[in-house]
Structure formats: C-alpha cells, structure tokens
Tab-separated table of C-alpha atoms in Angstrom:
chain	number	residue	atom	x	y	z
A	7	MET	CA	0.000	0.000	0.000
A	8	LYS	CA	2.872	2.343	0.952
A	9	PHE	CA	4.578	1.571	-2.372
A	10	ASN	CA	1.406	2.454	-4.339
A	11	ILE	CA	1.113	5.837	-2.554
A	12	ILE	CA	4.751	6.679	-3.294
A	13	SER	CA	4.285	5.668	-6.942
A	14	LYS	CA	1.218	7.866	-7.311
A	15	VAL	CA	2.991	10.842	-5.712
A	16	ALA	CA	6.001	10.368	-7.989
A	17	ALA	CA	3.774	10.179	-11.067
A	18	LEU	CA	1.939	13.344	-10.003
A	19	LEU	CA	5.221	15.226	-9.491
A	20	LEU	CA	6.493	14.060	-12.891
A	21	ALA	CA	3.299	15.165	-14.662
A	22	THR	CA	3.399	18.527	-12.899
A	23	SER	CA	7.029	19.124	-13.877
A	24	LEU	CA	6.267	18.217	-17.488
A	25	LEU	CA	3.264	20.555	-17.529
A	26	VAL	CA	5.313	23.431	-16.135
A	27	SER	CA	8.169	22.861	-18.594
A	28	CYS	CA	5.732	22.685	-21.521
A	29	THR	CA	3.764	25.798	-20.598
A	30	LYS	CA	6.936	27.699	-19.775
A	31	ASN	CA	7.948	27.669	-23.473
A	32	PHE	CA	4.427	27.326	-24.844
A	33	GLU	CA	4.364	30.685	-26.644
A	34	GLU	CA	7.808	30.165	-28.156
A	35	LEU	CA	7.090	26.630	-29.286
A	36	ASN	CA	3.755	27.582	-30.851
A	37	THR	CA	4.945	30.625	-32.751
A	38	ASP	CA	5.281	30.118	-36.509
A	39	PRO	CA	8.678	31.612	-37.434
A	40	ASN	CA	7.483	32.085	-41.033
A	41	ARG	CA	4.349	34.052	-40.114
A	42	PRO	CA	4.854	37.839	-40.113
A	43	LYS	CA	4.398	39.444	-36.674
A	44	GLU	CA	2.826	42.567	-38.171
A	45	VAL	CA	1.047	43.533	-41.367
A	46	THR	CA	3.400	45.464	-43.624
A	47	PRO	CA	2.930	46.752	-47.182
A	48	GLY	CA	5.187	43.936	-48.363
A	49	VAL	CA	2.948	41.284	-46.808
A	50	MET	CA	-0.048	42.699	-48.676
A	51	LEU	CA	1.461	43.647	-52.042
A	52	GLY	CA	2.105	40.300	-53.719
A	53	GLN	CA	-1.242	38.832	-52.680
A	54	MET	CA	-3.039	41.962	-53.883
A	55	GLU	CA	-1.232	41.871	-57.241
A	56	TYR	CA	-2.160	38.238	-57.745
A	57	LYS	CA	-5.829	38.668	-56.799
A	58	PHE	CA	-6.289	41.647	-59.101
A	59	VAL	CA	-4.703	40.125	-62.181
A	60	THR	CA	-6.391	36.735	-61.871
A	61	ARG	CA	-9.726	38.538	-61.677
A	62	SER	CA	-8.939	40.822	-64.636
A	63	ILE	CA	-7.762	38.120	-67.052
A	64	ASP	CA	-10.721	35.929	-66.112
A	65	GLY	CA	-12.992	38.858	-66.937
A	66	SER	CA	-11.245	39.125	-70.286
A	67	ARG	CA	-11.780	35.451	-71.031
A	68	ARG	CA	-15.376	35.159	-69.818
A	69	PHE	CA	-16.736	38.567	-70.874
A	70	THR	CA	-14.566	40.538	-73.288
A	71	HIS	CA	-13.557	37.659	-75.541
A	72	GLU	CA	-17.159	36.666	-76.110
A	73	LEU	CA	-18.512	40.192	-76.546
A	74	MET	CA	-15.641	41.229	-78.837
A	75	GLN	CA	-15.870	38.077	-80.979
A	76	VAL	CA	-12.548	36.594	-79.963
A	77	THR	CA	-14.413	33.462	-78.905
A	78	ALA	CA	-18.003	32.217	-78.846
A	79	PRO	CA	-19.613	29.437	-76.792
A	80	ARG	CA	-20.063	26.055	-78.462
A	81	SER	CA	-23.793	26.292	-77.728
A	82	SER	CA	-26.000	28.822	-75.988
A	83	VAL	CA	-29.761	28.435	-75.847
A	84	ASN	CA	-30.602	31.384	-73.602
A	85	GLY	CA	-29.088	34.731	-74.557
A	86	GLY	CA	-25.345	34.912	-74.330
A	87	ILE	CA	-22.925	37.843	-74.328
A	88	HIS	CA	-22.171	37.185	-77.995
A	89	ARG	CA	-25.821	38.075	-78.633
A	90	TYR	CA	-25.392	41.306	-76.645
A	91	VAL	CA	-27.072	39.986	-73.497
A	92	ILE	CA	-25.024	40.914	-70.417
A	93	THR	CA	-25.842	38.502	-67.619
A	94	PRO	CA	-26.108	39.568	-63.940
A	95	SER	CA	-23.283	37.164	-63.064
A	96	SER	CA	-20.917	39.071	-65.381
A	97	ASN	CA	-21.677	42.335	-63.599
A	98	ASP	CA	-21.353	40.799	-60.143
A	99	PHE	CA	-18.034	39.157	-61.049
A	100	LEU	CA	-16.361	42.454	-61.919
A	101	TRP	CA	-17.962	44.604	-59.233
A	102	THR	CA	-17.474	42.236	-56.294
A	103	GLY	CA	-14.002	41.075	-57.300
A	104	PHE	CA	-12.532	44.522	-57.794
A	105	TYR	CA	-14.169	46.231	-54.825
A	106	SER	CA	-13.062	43.465	-52.459
A	107	SER	CA	-9.457	43.951	-53.582
A	108	LEU	CA	-9.726	47.740	-53.406
A	109	THR	CA	-10.074	47.457	-49.634
A	110	ASP	CA	-6.600	45.873	-49.672
A	111	VAL	CA	-5.311	48.780	-51.753
A	112	GLN	CA	-6.652	51.303	-49.252
A	113	ASP	CA	-5.228	49.350	-46.300
A	114	MET	CA	-1.823	49.144	-47.961
A	115	TYR	CA	-1.824	52.868	-48.656
A	116	SER	CA	-2.779	53.687	-45.053
A	117	ILE	CA	-0.083	51.453	-43.584
A	118	ALA	CA	2.532	52.766	-46.032
A	119	SER	CA	1.565	56.343	-45.210
A	120	LYS	CA	2.084	55.770	-41.477
A	121	LEU	CA	5.468	54.182	-42.202
A	122	LYS	CA	6.372	57.019	-44.612
A	123	GLU	CA	7.009	54.469	-47.385
A	124	ASN	CA	6.475	56.584	-50.506
A	125	ASN	CA	7.094	53.794	-53.018
A	126	TYR	CA	4.381	51.619	-51.507
A	127	MET	CA	2.043	54.614	-51.385
A	128	ALA	CA	2.692	55.232	-55.093
A	129	ILE	CA	2.089	51.589	-56.011
A	130	SER	CA	-1.182	51.695	-54.053
A	131	LEU	CA	-2.282	54.756	-56.037
A	132	ILE	CA	-1.401	53.071	-59.338
A	133	TYR	CA	-3.448	49.993	-58.488
A	134	LYS	CA	-6.277	52.168	-57.211
A	135	SER	CA	-6.298	54.162	-60.457
A	136	TRP	CA	-6.083	51.075	-62.660
A	137	ALA	CA	-8.921	49.288	-60.838
A	138	TYR	CA	-11.286	52.256	-60.585
A	139	SER	CA	-10.724	53.126	-64.241
A	140	ILE	CA	-11.922	49.653	-65.224
A	141	LEU	CA	-14.922	49.839	-62.893
A	142	THR	CA	-16.060	53.269	-64.058
A	143	ASP	CA	-15.468	52.478	-67.735
A	144	ALA	CA	-17.620	49.365	-67.306
A	145	PHE	CA	-20.441	50.815	-65.173
A	146	GLY	CA	-20.235	54.611	-65.404
A	147	ASP	CA	-21.020	56.312	-62.081
A	148	ILE	CA	-19.731	54.210	-59.176
A	149	PRO	CA	-18.893	54.491	-55.455
A	150	TYR	CA	-15.483	56.156	-55.315
A	151	SER	CA	-14.879	58.842	-52.681
A	152	GLU	CA	-16.875	56.947	-50.023
A	153	SER	CA	-16.027	53.375	-51.023
A	154	THR	CA	-13.726	51.139	-48.925
A	155	ARG	CA	-14.581	53.254	-45.862
A	156	ALA	CA	-16.631	50.746	-43.889
A	157	THR	CA	-14.324	51.126	-40.869
A	158	GLU	CA	-15.451	54.768	-40.745
A	159	GLY	CA	-19.068	53.659	-40.627
A	160	ILE	CA	-19.838	54.305	-44.303
A	161	LEU	CA	-21.622	51.089	-45.232
A	162	LYS	CA	-23.764	52.580	-47.994
A	163	PRO	CA	-21.402	54.698	-50.080
A	164	ALA	CA	-22.635	57.388	-52.447
A	165	PHE	CA	-21.987	57.018	-56.171
A	166	ASP	CA	-19.607	59.542	-57.747
A	167	GLN	CA	-20.179	60.721	-61.295
A	168	GLN	CA	-17.614	59.599	-63.843
A	169	LYS	CA	-16.832	63.196	-64.777
A	170	ASP	CA	-15.608	63.689	-61.193
A	171	ILE	CA	-13.836	60.347	-60.896
A	172	TYR	CA	-11.560	60.686	-63.918
A	173	PRO	CA	-9.834	63.942	-62.856
A	174	GLN	CA	-9.104	62.399	-59.444
A	175	ILE	CA	-7.700	59.222	-61.021
A	176	LEU	CA	-5.395	61.327	-63.195
A	177	LYS	CA	-4.384	63.393	-60.165
A	178	ASP	CA	-3.539	60.224	-58.204
A	179	LEU	CA	-1.377	58.951	-61.050
A	180	ALA	CA	0.457	62.279	-61.242
A	181	THR	CA	1.042	62.042	-57.480
A	182	ALA	CA	2.293	58.464	-57.783
A	183	ASN	CA	4.725	59.580	-60.470
A	184	THR	CA	6.296	62.086	-58.056
A	185	LEU	CA	6.293	59.719	-55.068
A	186	LEU	CA	8.209	56.922	-56.799
A	187	ASP	CA	11.859	57.022	-55.736
A	188	ASN	CA	14.279	54.867	-57.727
A	189	THR	CA	17.094	55.359	-55.200
A	190	LYS	CA	15.319	53.131	-52.686
A	191	ALA	CA	14.374	49.479	-52.545
A	192	LEU	CA	10.967	48.366	-51.313
A	193	THR	CA	11.726	48.069	-47.603
A	194	TYR	CA	9.401	45.134	-47.020
A	195	GLY	CA	9.663	43.476	-50.447
A	196	GLY	CA	6.597	41.704	-51.824
A	197	ASP	CA	6.620	42.974	-55.424
A	198	PHE	CA	5.968	40.258	-58.002
A	199	LEU	CA	5.145	42.610	-60.872
A	200	TYR	CA	8.470	44.422	-61.257
A	201	ASN	CA	10.572	42.932	-58.454
A	202	ALA	CA	11.345	46.377	-57.062
A	203	ASN	CA	12.449	44.716	-53.856
A	204	ALA	CA	16.151	45.533	-54.206
A	205	LEU	CA	18.483	48.041	-55.821
A	206	THR	CA	20.442	47.252	-58.964
A	207	GLY	CA	23.603	49.229	-58.356
A	208	SER	CA	22.570	52.701	-57.240
A	209	THR	CA	19.068	52.622	-58.725
A	210	ASN	CA	15.950	50.505	-58.511
A	211	ASP	CA	15.067	49.297	-61.999
A	212	GLY	CA	11.769	47.941	-60.718
A	213	VAL	CA	10.727	51.370	-59.479
A	214	ASN	CA	11.719	52.831	-62.861
A	215	ARG	CA	9.326	50.425	-64.518
A	216	TRP	CA	6.575	51.223	-62.009
A	217	LYS	CA	7.002	54.838	-63.065
A	218	LYS	CA	6.662	53.839	-66.720
A	219	PHE	CA	3.509	51.888	-65.933
A	220	CYS	CA	2.106	54.902	-64.086
A	221	ASN	CA	2.573	57.266	-67.028
A	222	SER	CA	1.561	54.717	-69.654
A	223	LEU	CA	-1.698	54.286	-67.759
A	224	ARG	CA	-2.112	58.073	-67.739
A	225	LEU	CA	-1.797	58.079	-71.545
A	226	ARG	CA	-4.383	55.299	-71.861
A	227	LEU	CA	-6.904	57.151	-69.729
A	228	LEU	CA	-6.281	60.578	-71.250
A	229	LEU	CA	-6.924	59.143	-74.704
A	230	ARG	CA	-10.022	57.403	-73.337
A	231	ILE	CA	-11.602	60.724	-72.363
A	232	SER	CA	-10.361	62.688	-75.381
A	233	LYS	CA	-13.946	63.586	-76.364
A	234	ARG	CA	-14.140	65.502	-73.095
A	235	SER	CA	-11.020	67.599	-73.643
A	236	GLY	CA	-13.049	70.745	-73.024
A	237	GLU	CA	-13.796	69.623	-69.454
A	238	VAL	CA	-10.406	68.101	-68.631
A	239	ASN	CA	-7.044	69.402	-69.869
A	240	VAL	CA	-6.531	66.284	-71.963
A	241	ASN	CA	-4.305	67.700	-74.691
A	242	SER	CA	-2.023	69.632	-72.354
A	243	GLU	CA	-1.543	66.592	-70.104
A	244	ILE	CA	-0.789	64.339	-73.070
A	245	ASN	CA	1.717	66.882	-74.402
A	246	ALA	CA	3.364	67.160	-70.980
A	247	ILE	CA	3.911	63.396	-70.856
A	248	LEU	CA	5.206	63.186	-74.422
A	249	ALA	CA	7.489	66.222	-74.054
A	250	ASP	CA	9.370	65.057	-70.958
A	251	PRO	CA	10.208	61.333	-71.031
A	252	VAL	CA	12.620	61.779	-68.123
A	253	LYS	CA	10.021	63.166	-65.755
A	254	ASN	CA	7.142	61.197	-67.286
A	255	PRO	CA	8.595	57.986	-68.752
A	256	VAL	CA	6.355	55.466	-70.517
A	257	PHE	CA	6.945	51.919	-71.760
A	258	THR	CA	9.725	51.744	-74.366
A	259	THR	CA	10.334	47.986	-74.527
A	260	THR	CA	8.517	44.732	-73.805
A	261	SER	CA	10.609	44.328	-70.643
A	262	ASP	CA	8.549	47.231	-69.284
A	263	ASP	CA	5.245	45.362	-69.747
A	264	ALA	CA	2.977	45.400	-66.692
A	265	ILE	CA	2.595	41.623	-66.629
A	266	PHE	CA	2.329	39.565	-63.451
A	267	ARG	CA	4.452	36.597	-64.425
A	268	PHE	CA	3.080	33.653	-62.488
A	269	PRO	CA	6.042	32.033	-60.709
A	270	GLY	CA	4.329	28.636	-60.547
A	271	THR	CA	4.864	28.329	-56.800
A	272	PHE	CA	2.124	28.082	-54.193
A	273	PRO	CA	-0.149	29.991	-54.137
A	274	TYR	CA	0.836	32.045	-57.203
A	275	PHE	CA	-0.078	29.653	-60.008
A	276	ASN	CA	-1.544	30.581	-63.369
A	277	PRO	CA	-5.241	30.391	-62.364
A	278	TYR	CA	-6.040	28.041	-65.253
A	279	TYR	CA	-3.272	25.512	-64.613
A	280	ASN	CA	-5.641	22.770	-63.436
A	281	ALA	CA	-8.699	23.717	-65.516
A	282	ARG	CA	-10.562	20.707	-66.858
A	283	LEU	CA	-10.539	20.089	-70.601
A	284	SER	CA	-14.307	20.584	-70.793
A	285	ASP	CA	-14.043	23.962	-69.054
A	286	TRP	CA	-10.933	25.187	-70.821
A	287	ARG	CA	-11.367	24.488	-74.514
A	288	GLN	CA	-14.440	22.383	-75.175
A	289	GLY	CA	-16.988	25.041	-74.277
A	290	ASP	CA	-15.642	27.974	-76.328
A	291	TYR	CA	-14.141	28.266	-79.789
A	292	TYR	CA	-12.406	31.095	-81.590
A	293	THR	CA	-14.642	32.952	-83.993
A	294	ARG	CA	-14.203	33.123	-87.731
A	295	PHE	CA	-13.837	36.889	-87.419
A	296	PHE	CA	-10.879	36.517	-85.058
A	297	ILE	CA	-9.073	33.505	-86.472
A	298	ASN	CA	-9.624	34.027	-90.210
A	299	LYS	CA	-7.597	37.236	-90.290
A	300	MET	CA	-4.816	35.492	-88.404
A	301	ASN	CA	-4.957	32.715	-91.006
A	302	THR	CA	-4.814	35.203	-93.883
A	303	ASP	CA	-1.890	37.041	-92.284
A	304	GLU	CA	-0.188	33.789	-91.191
A	305	ASP	CA	0.033	35.352	-87.766
A	306	PRO	CA	2.583	33.410	-85.674
A	307	ARG	CA	0.691	34.113	-82.454
A	308	ARG	CA	-1.788	31.399	-83.505
A	309	ALA	CA	0.662	28.739	-82.376
A	310	VAL	CA	0.658	30.162	-78.833
A	311	TRP	CA	-3.033	31.025	-78.596
A	312	ALA	CA	-4.930	28.324	-80.459
A	313	THR	CA	-5.360	24.612	-81.036
A	314	GLN	CA	-5.538	23.079	-84.493
A	315	VAL	CA	-8.199	20.690	-85.795
A	316	ALA	CA	-8.083	18.157	-88.621
A	317	VAL	CA	-10.014	19.200	-91.730
A	318	ASN	CA	-9.719	17.038	-94.863
A	319	GLY	CA	-6.519	15.487	-93.581
A	320	ALA	CA	-4.818	18.798	-92.746
A	321	ASN	CA	-4.328	20.458	-89.358
A	322	VAL	CA	-5.791	23.957	-89.505
A	323	TYR	CA	-6.991	26.822	-87.343
A	324	GLN	CA	-10.750	27.068	-87.727
A	325	GLY	CA	-13.393	29.236	-86.069
A	326	ILE	CA	-17.150	29.491	-85.651
A	327	ASP	CA	-19.737	32.231	-86.085
A	328	SER	CA	-20.544	34.627	-83.264
A	329	GLY	CA	-24.113	35.725	-82.637
A	330	TYR	CA	-25.411	32.514	-84.178
A	331	PRO	CA	-29.057	31.383	-83.777
A	332	SER	CA	-29.872	29.733	-80.451
A	333	SER	CA	-30.735	26.501	-82.279
A	334	THR	CA	-27.118	26.102	-83.413
A	335	GLU	CA	-24.743	23.812	-81.530
A	336	TYR	CA	-21.179	23.180	-82.638
A	337	VAL	CA	-19.589	19.734	-82.379
A	338	VAL	CA	-17.048	19.167	-79.608
A	339	ASP	CA	-13.357	19.433	-80.626
A	340	LYS	CA	-14.091	20.346	-84.256
A	341	ASN	CA	-12.949	23.975	-84.022
A	342	SER	CA	-9.953	25.817	-82.611
A	343	SER	CA	-9.938	26.883	-78.976
A	344	TYR	CA	-7.467	28.029	-76.316
A	345	SER	CA	-4.190	26.145	-76.456
A	346	ASP	CA	-3.276	24.102	-73.408
A	347	GLY	CA	-0.007	26.022	-73.196
A	348	LEU	CA	-1.905	29.130	-72.055
A	349	LYS	CA	-2.962	27.281	-68.902
A	350	THR	CA	0.548	27.348	-67.504
A	351	LEU	CA	1.988	30.311	-69.406
A	352	PRO	CA	3.751	32.572	-66.847
A	353	GLN	CA	3.167	35.791	-68.819
A	354	LEU	CA	-0.619	35.519	-69.014
A	355	GLY	CA	-1.158	37.963	-66.120
A	356	ILE	CA	-1.395	41.023	-68.373
A	357	MET	CA	-2.347	44.512	-67.169
A	358	MET	CA	-0.783	46.812	-69.780
A	359	THR	CA	1.900	46.402	-72.446
A	360	TYR	CA	4.422	48.285	-74.520
A	361	ALA	CA	2.478	47.185	-77.611
A	362	GLU	CA	-0.559	49.104	-76.363
A	363	VAL	CA	1.539	52.221	-75.743
A	364	GLU	CA	2.815	52.124	-79.317
A	365	PHE	CA	-0.736	51.863	-80.660
A	366	ILE	CA	-1.744	54.766	-78.399
A	367	LYS	CA	1.118	56.797	-79.842
A	368	ALA	CA	0.144	55.784	-83.374
A	369	GLU	CA	-3.309	57.264	-82.810
A	370	LEU	CA	-1.889	60.358	-81.127
A	371	ALA	CA	0.558	60.899	-83.993
A	372	LEU	CA	-2.323	60.528	-86.435
A	373	LYS	CA	-4.102	63.305	-84.537
A	374	GLY	CA	-1.098	65.613	-84.741
A	375	PHE	CA	0.604	65.095	-81.378
A	376	ALA	CA	4.416	65.178	-81.299
A	377	THR	CA	5.201	61.555	-80.397
A	378	GLY	CA	8.673	61.382	-81.968
A	379	ASN	CA	7.601	59.032	-84.754
A	380	SER	CA	5.056	58.673	-87.556
A	381	PRO	CA	1.759	56.812	-87.106
A	382	GLN	CA	3.151	54.086	-89.362
A	383	LYS	CA	6.295	53.603	-87.280
A	384	HIS	CA	4.328	53.376	-84.029
A	385	TYR	CA	1.865	50.981	-85.673
A	386	GLU	CA	4.702	48.706	-86.812
A	387	ASN	CA	6.373	48.953	-83.406
A	388	GLY	CA	3.105	47.872	-81.798
A	389	ILE	CA	2.809	44.759	-83.954
A	390	THR	CA	6.462	43.874	-83.397
A	391	ALA	CA	6.113	44.367	-79.635
A	392	SER	CA	3.040	42.146	-79.443
A	393	MET	CA	4.885	39.346	-81.222
A	394	ALA	CA	7.796	39.675	-78.808
A	395	GLN	CA	5.451	39.732	-75.826
A	396	TRP	CA	4.052	36.342	-76.833
A	397	GLY	CA	7.491	34.903	-77.574
A	398	VAL	CA	7.162	34.505	-81.344
A	399	PRO	CA	9.511	35.983	-83.973
A	400	LEU	CA	8.194	38.525	-86.447
A	401	PRO	CA	8.209	36.707	-89.813
A	402	ALA	CA	10.244	38.270	-92.594
A	403	GLY	CA	8.110	40.602	-94.674
A	404	TYR	CA	5.168	40.406	-92.243
A	405	LEU	CA	4.759	44.176	-91.958
A	406	GLN	CA	4.572	44.441	-95.749
A	407	LYS	CA	1.818	41.847	-96.147
A	408	ALA	CA	-1.455	42.913	-97.715
A	409	GLY	CA	-3.901	43.524	-94.885
A	410	VAL	CA	-1.057	44.268	-92.464
A	411	ALA	CA	0.970	46.921	-94.307
A	412	TYR	CA	0.153	50.396	-93.053
A	413	ASN	CA	-1.329	52.769	-95.614
A	414	PRO	CA	-0.242	56.329	-94.773
A	415	GLY	CA	-2.061	57.637	-97.827
A	416	ALA	CA	-5.468	56.463	-96.648
A	417	SER	CA	-7.990	58.734	-94.957
A	418	THR	CA	-7.497	59.526	-91.282
A	419	ASP	CA	-10.428	57.288	-90.396
A	420	ALA	CA	-9.092	54.394	-92.478
A	421	GLN	CA	-5.688	54.721	-90.781
A	422	LEU	CA	-7.366	54.755	-87.367
A	423	GLN	CA	-9.272	51.616	-88.319
A	424	GLN	CA	-5.992	49.870	-89.167
A	425	ILE	CA	-4.455	50.902	-85.875
A	426	MET	CA	-7.436	49.776	-83.840
A	427	LEU	CA	-7.660	46.376	-85.530
A	428	GLN	CA	-4.078	45.548	-84.620
A	429	LYS	CA	-4.591	46.999	-81.149
A	430	TYR	CA	-7.542	44.618	-80.791
A	431	TYR	CA	-5.251	41.616	-81.308
A	432	ALA	CA	-2.653	43.084	-78.960
A	433	TYR	CA	-5.357	43.261	-76.272
A	434	PHE	CA	-5.595	39.459	-76.054
A	435	PHE	CA	-6.295	38.667	-72.374
A	436	VAL	CA	-6.126	42.351	-71.308
A	437	ASP	CA	-9.197	42.743	-69.050
A	438	TYR	CA	-11.998	44.798	-70.697
A	439	GLN	CA	-9.897	47.219	-72.756
A	440	SER	CA	-10.868	46.154	-76.282
A	441	TRP	CA	-14.534	46.638	-75.342
A	442	PHE	CA	-13.828	50.111	-73.970
A	443	GLU	CA	-11.869	51.068	-77.089
A	444	LYS	CA	-14.550	49.705	-79.401
A	445	ARG	CA	-17.031	51.966	-77.647
A	446	ARG	CA	-14.682	54.956	-77.905
A	447	THR	CA	-13.721	54.589	-81.572
A	448	GLY	CA	-16.241	52.218	-83.158
A	449	TYR	CA	-13.407	49.872	-84.169
A	450	PRO	CA	-12.854	47.131	-84.987
A	451	VAL	CA	-16.007	46.706	-87.049
A	452	LEU	CA	-17.570	43.443	-85.863
A	453	PRO	CA	-19.968	41.422	-88.031
A	454	ARG	CA	-23.473	41.068	-86.634
A	455	GLY	CA	-24.578	37.461	-86.279
A	456	THR	CA	-27.930	36.364	-87.649
A	457	GLY	CA	-28.997	35.112	-84.225
A	458	ILE	CA	-28.776	38.527	-82.539
A	459	PRO	CA	-32.337	39.834	-81.985
A	460	ASP	CA	-33.110	43.138	-83.713
A	461	GLY	CA	-33.611	44.901	-80.401
A	462	ASN	CA	-30.182	43.957	-79.055
A	463	VAL	CA	-27.507	46.593	-79.608
A	464	PHE	CA	-23.812	46.487	-78.793
A	465	PRO	CA	-23.532	47.208	-75.036
A	466	SER	CA	-22.283	50.619	-73.905
A	467	ARG	CA	-21.971	49.664	-70.224
A	468	CYS	CA	-22.710	46.996	-67.635
A	469	PRO	CA	-25.907	47.378	-65.607
A	470	TYR	CA	-25.349	47.578	-61.849
A	471	PRO	CA	-25.364	44.328	-59.837
A	472	VAL	CA	-28.898	43.375	-58.756
A	473	TYR	CA	-27.910	42.875	-55.120
A	474	LEU	CA	-27.250	46.628	-54.749
A	475	GLN	CA	-31.038	47.084	-54.757
A	476	SER	CA	-31.119	45.632	-51.255
A	477	LEU	CA	-27.672	46.647	-49.976
A	478	ASN	CA	-27.567	50.293	-51.096
A	479	PRO	CA	-30.979	51.126	-52.590
A	480	ASP	CA	-31.124	54.896	-52.053
A	481	ASN	CA	-27.708	55.695	-53.497
A	482	LEU	CA	-28.267	53.228	-56.308
A	483	ALA	CA	-31.521	54.970	-57.224
A	484	LYS	CA	-29.743	58.341	-57.308
A	485	ALA	CA	-27.034	56.914	-59.567
A	486	VAL	CA	-29.570	55.390	-61.953
A	487	THR	CA	-31.363	58.728	-62.211
A	488	ALA	CA	-28.104	60.579	-62.849
A	489	MET	CA	-27.063	58.053	-65.506
A	490	GLY	CA	-30.453	58.262	-67.230
A	491	GLY	CA	-31.256	54.607	-66.641
A	492	ASP	CA	-29.621	51.295	-65.775
A	493	ASN	CA	-29.437	49.305	-68.969
A	494	SER	CA	-26.581	48.406	-71.279
A	495	ASN	CA	-27.583	51.056	-73.837
A	496	ILE	CA	-26.781	54.011	-71.559
A	497	LYS	CA	-23.544	55.736	-72.544
A	498	VAL	CA	-20.978	56.730	-69.927
A	499	TRP	CA	-19.724	60.323	-69.632
A	500	TRP	CA	-16.675	60.015	-71.905
A	501	ASP	CA	-18.710	58.219	-74.587
A	502	LYS	CA	-21.431	60.856	-74.946
C-alpha cells in the first residue's frame, strides 16, 4: 500500500514538472517563425497583385472575348454575351471582385503612409487608379470617394459621377509619379510585378518600370476621355507626358510590360493551370472573325493562342460564327480553342503592355501630337512588340503583307481603323480594354450574327449588380437617375 502511494505521488510530481516545462515555453514553441508578426505593405502587395490580375484576365476570357468576338460558346440556348445579353453574373463578377481587392489597396496605402514608405504609397495609387478606371469604364457612375470606408461607418457609399472620378484618377497617377523614388528598394519586399524589392547598383530598376507603368496608364486614360477635352485638360496633359520622357517615362520595350508573371509556386499559379478540358477548350471556340484574319496574315501568335483541328486530312486553325441562332450547336473538338499552353503560361497575367503604348502613340501621332515618330512607325512597333510579348519571332516581310501593311495615304479614319484592328489583337487577355476602345472609336467593325435579336444593340456599359437594390438602394436609385437609366444602352460620360 505504501509503495502504491509513493508511486502515485512520484507520477503526479512528474506530470506537474512536465506541464510546467511545456507551458513555460508554450508561446515560443507555438509561434510560426514564417508568419509575419505585423502587417506590412510587403505582406499585402504580392497577394493583392495576384488577386487583381487573376480577376482581370478571367474577366477578359469570360466577358470581353465573347462580346468582342474573340471566342463564342459552343452552344447557348438562352441569350449569351455574344448576342449582346449581359448577364447579372458578369456584372457581379467584376464589381465584387474589384471592390473586395480595393479594400486591400486602401489598407496598404494607409499602412505605407504611417510608415512614410512613398514607393508603396505610389504603387497603391497606381493599383487604385487602374482598378477604378476599369470599374467606371464598365459601369459609369460608381462608389469612389466613399467606397472602402466601412471602418469609418460608411456602409452605404454614395456614387460619384464619372466626370468627377476621372480627374481624381489622373491626379492620383500624377502624385504616384512624383512619389516613386528609384534610389530606394521596397523596404518590405513583396513585389511580383516588377521585383522592385532591391536596388540594382545605385538605382531601382523595378521602381523605374513602375514609373513607366504609371505614365503609360495616364496616356491610356487621357486618350479614353479625349472627347471631353473641353472639361479636362486632356491635350495639355498628353503633351506634358510626351514632351518630358525623363520626368514622365512610358513603356519603351517589352521588358517594361505590366505583366504579373506567375512564378508557378504556391499559391501564385496561373489560375487556369488545373482547368478541366471541358471547361478550358471544349466550351468555347475562336470565332471566324478573329481567327480568319490570323490565317490570312499567317500570324505566328496562332501557335501560342490556339489549337488546331483536322479538316480534310490537314491540321488547320478554324473558327465558328458569333451571334449565331440559339438553335445552333457546334460539335465538340471540331474547331480551334485556347491552347493548353496558355494554362501554364507565366506571362498571361497582363495589365498593360508596350504594344498598347505604341498603338496609343500611333493614334496620337495621327491626330497631330508630337510623339517622336510617324503613325506608321508606331503601328509597326506595336505589332512587333506584341509578337515579342508572346514569344514569337516577327516573320520576314510580315509588316509588308497585304492587310497588315500600313497605308499612310489612306484617310485619317481608315488609318485609325488599321491601328485599332491591330490593337484589338494586342489586347488578347487584357481585361476589358478592347470593349472600352470599341465603344470609344467604333473599331474594330464586328460582323453582326444572324442570331442577334433586332432589339439587341452592342452594349455601352454593364448594368449595376442586382444585389445593390437591397444593400444600397437609395444611393443606387440616385445613380440610376443621374445616368439616365440602368441598362446596357446608356452611354458613360466620356462616350457621350
């Protein structure tokens, strides 16, 4: 009996000593050394970059490609974007995805401001400007000055008019341009877009490229609102950028491209890397409008973008009609679709490219701006840059081919049409930009399918998400009144 008591006491003392020794170092032992102890701009930046670009390229694939006749669904009984029917899910996808990430942008800016980290503040402003420009170009009047302010108690933000949003976006980009400091590295790292995390010698090449992105985006948006030059100093701002490439640098090479190159490491994979065959290329095919010109031109980008199908014993690139009757259904695997290589392609995360800047300059030169080159030279530079971006060589004599060769003797409108058609191809997987530019210029001219009802017209905007009727009804109603309605036929401010 005495032995049992001693044994129990010894066991109790041993358990107590083990408990004390475990709890003594409990906090140290249960602290993840890889988890950041505080939220810094570097912790937020890479995740924010990835979320934004995966959302934007998915919007390009699911919305813009179908509307702009890059692709069409294999079958569609009820409506379809290719028949100019914008579905509520398309609106929700853009609105919810971008606004949720804009809260991250605001948080990053606030933290960077407290830390006096000007480069992070500038990057926040660039992302803010890029995202809001897409939202307002898609919807028109949107929550802007009161959005992402839920922590201040603003749960039902007012809608700002587009005419007020654009000047502020341009102001933010001008501020970002002055904040960017290429003598400093990003203190907390985190940049996947330009890897501005360290200096190269005495300068930060990544910050230099952020500055180029900032001013290239300014050019895009200034050209977008060129019809409103009487209300905004469009021409003077464009001239200021073009006249001082040191203070206001823009993209000058494909290495400047604002492309999030997916590293292929967790969690930053190309978002399509594990897409099922049925989802990736058996539900959508390239259109005849899109692929036939590439066939005529023998465009080398086909090999990167599209699959081939066997027709009469030969492997060819073949498309389908867009806007076809609802009774039509195309056979599986009998037409060209997205190549499987795109699913894992690192450079698919496109935001803006040097090719686009050259096409912007081609249009500006055509309108008489001093760009340093002729419209033809910028046009040819844009085509060449797009080929390089997709990793294909420019074939010998390609720029002299009929249908590709620039015609400087044509009318101004005919030259613009040439520029915009090539810009359309350069916009492959670039969010909603080809739709915005089609609305601005009318180009490219898209054929109208026989299955598009007479009452359906090419959309000028996205209607607001339906759920706003319950979440923010009063401010939504005011916005609808100010816009003149809430259907896809209403034109936004810069398009009127």
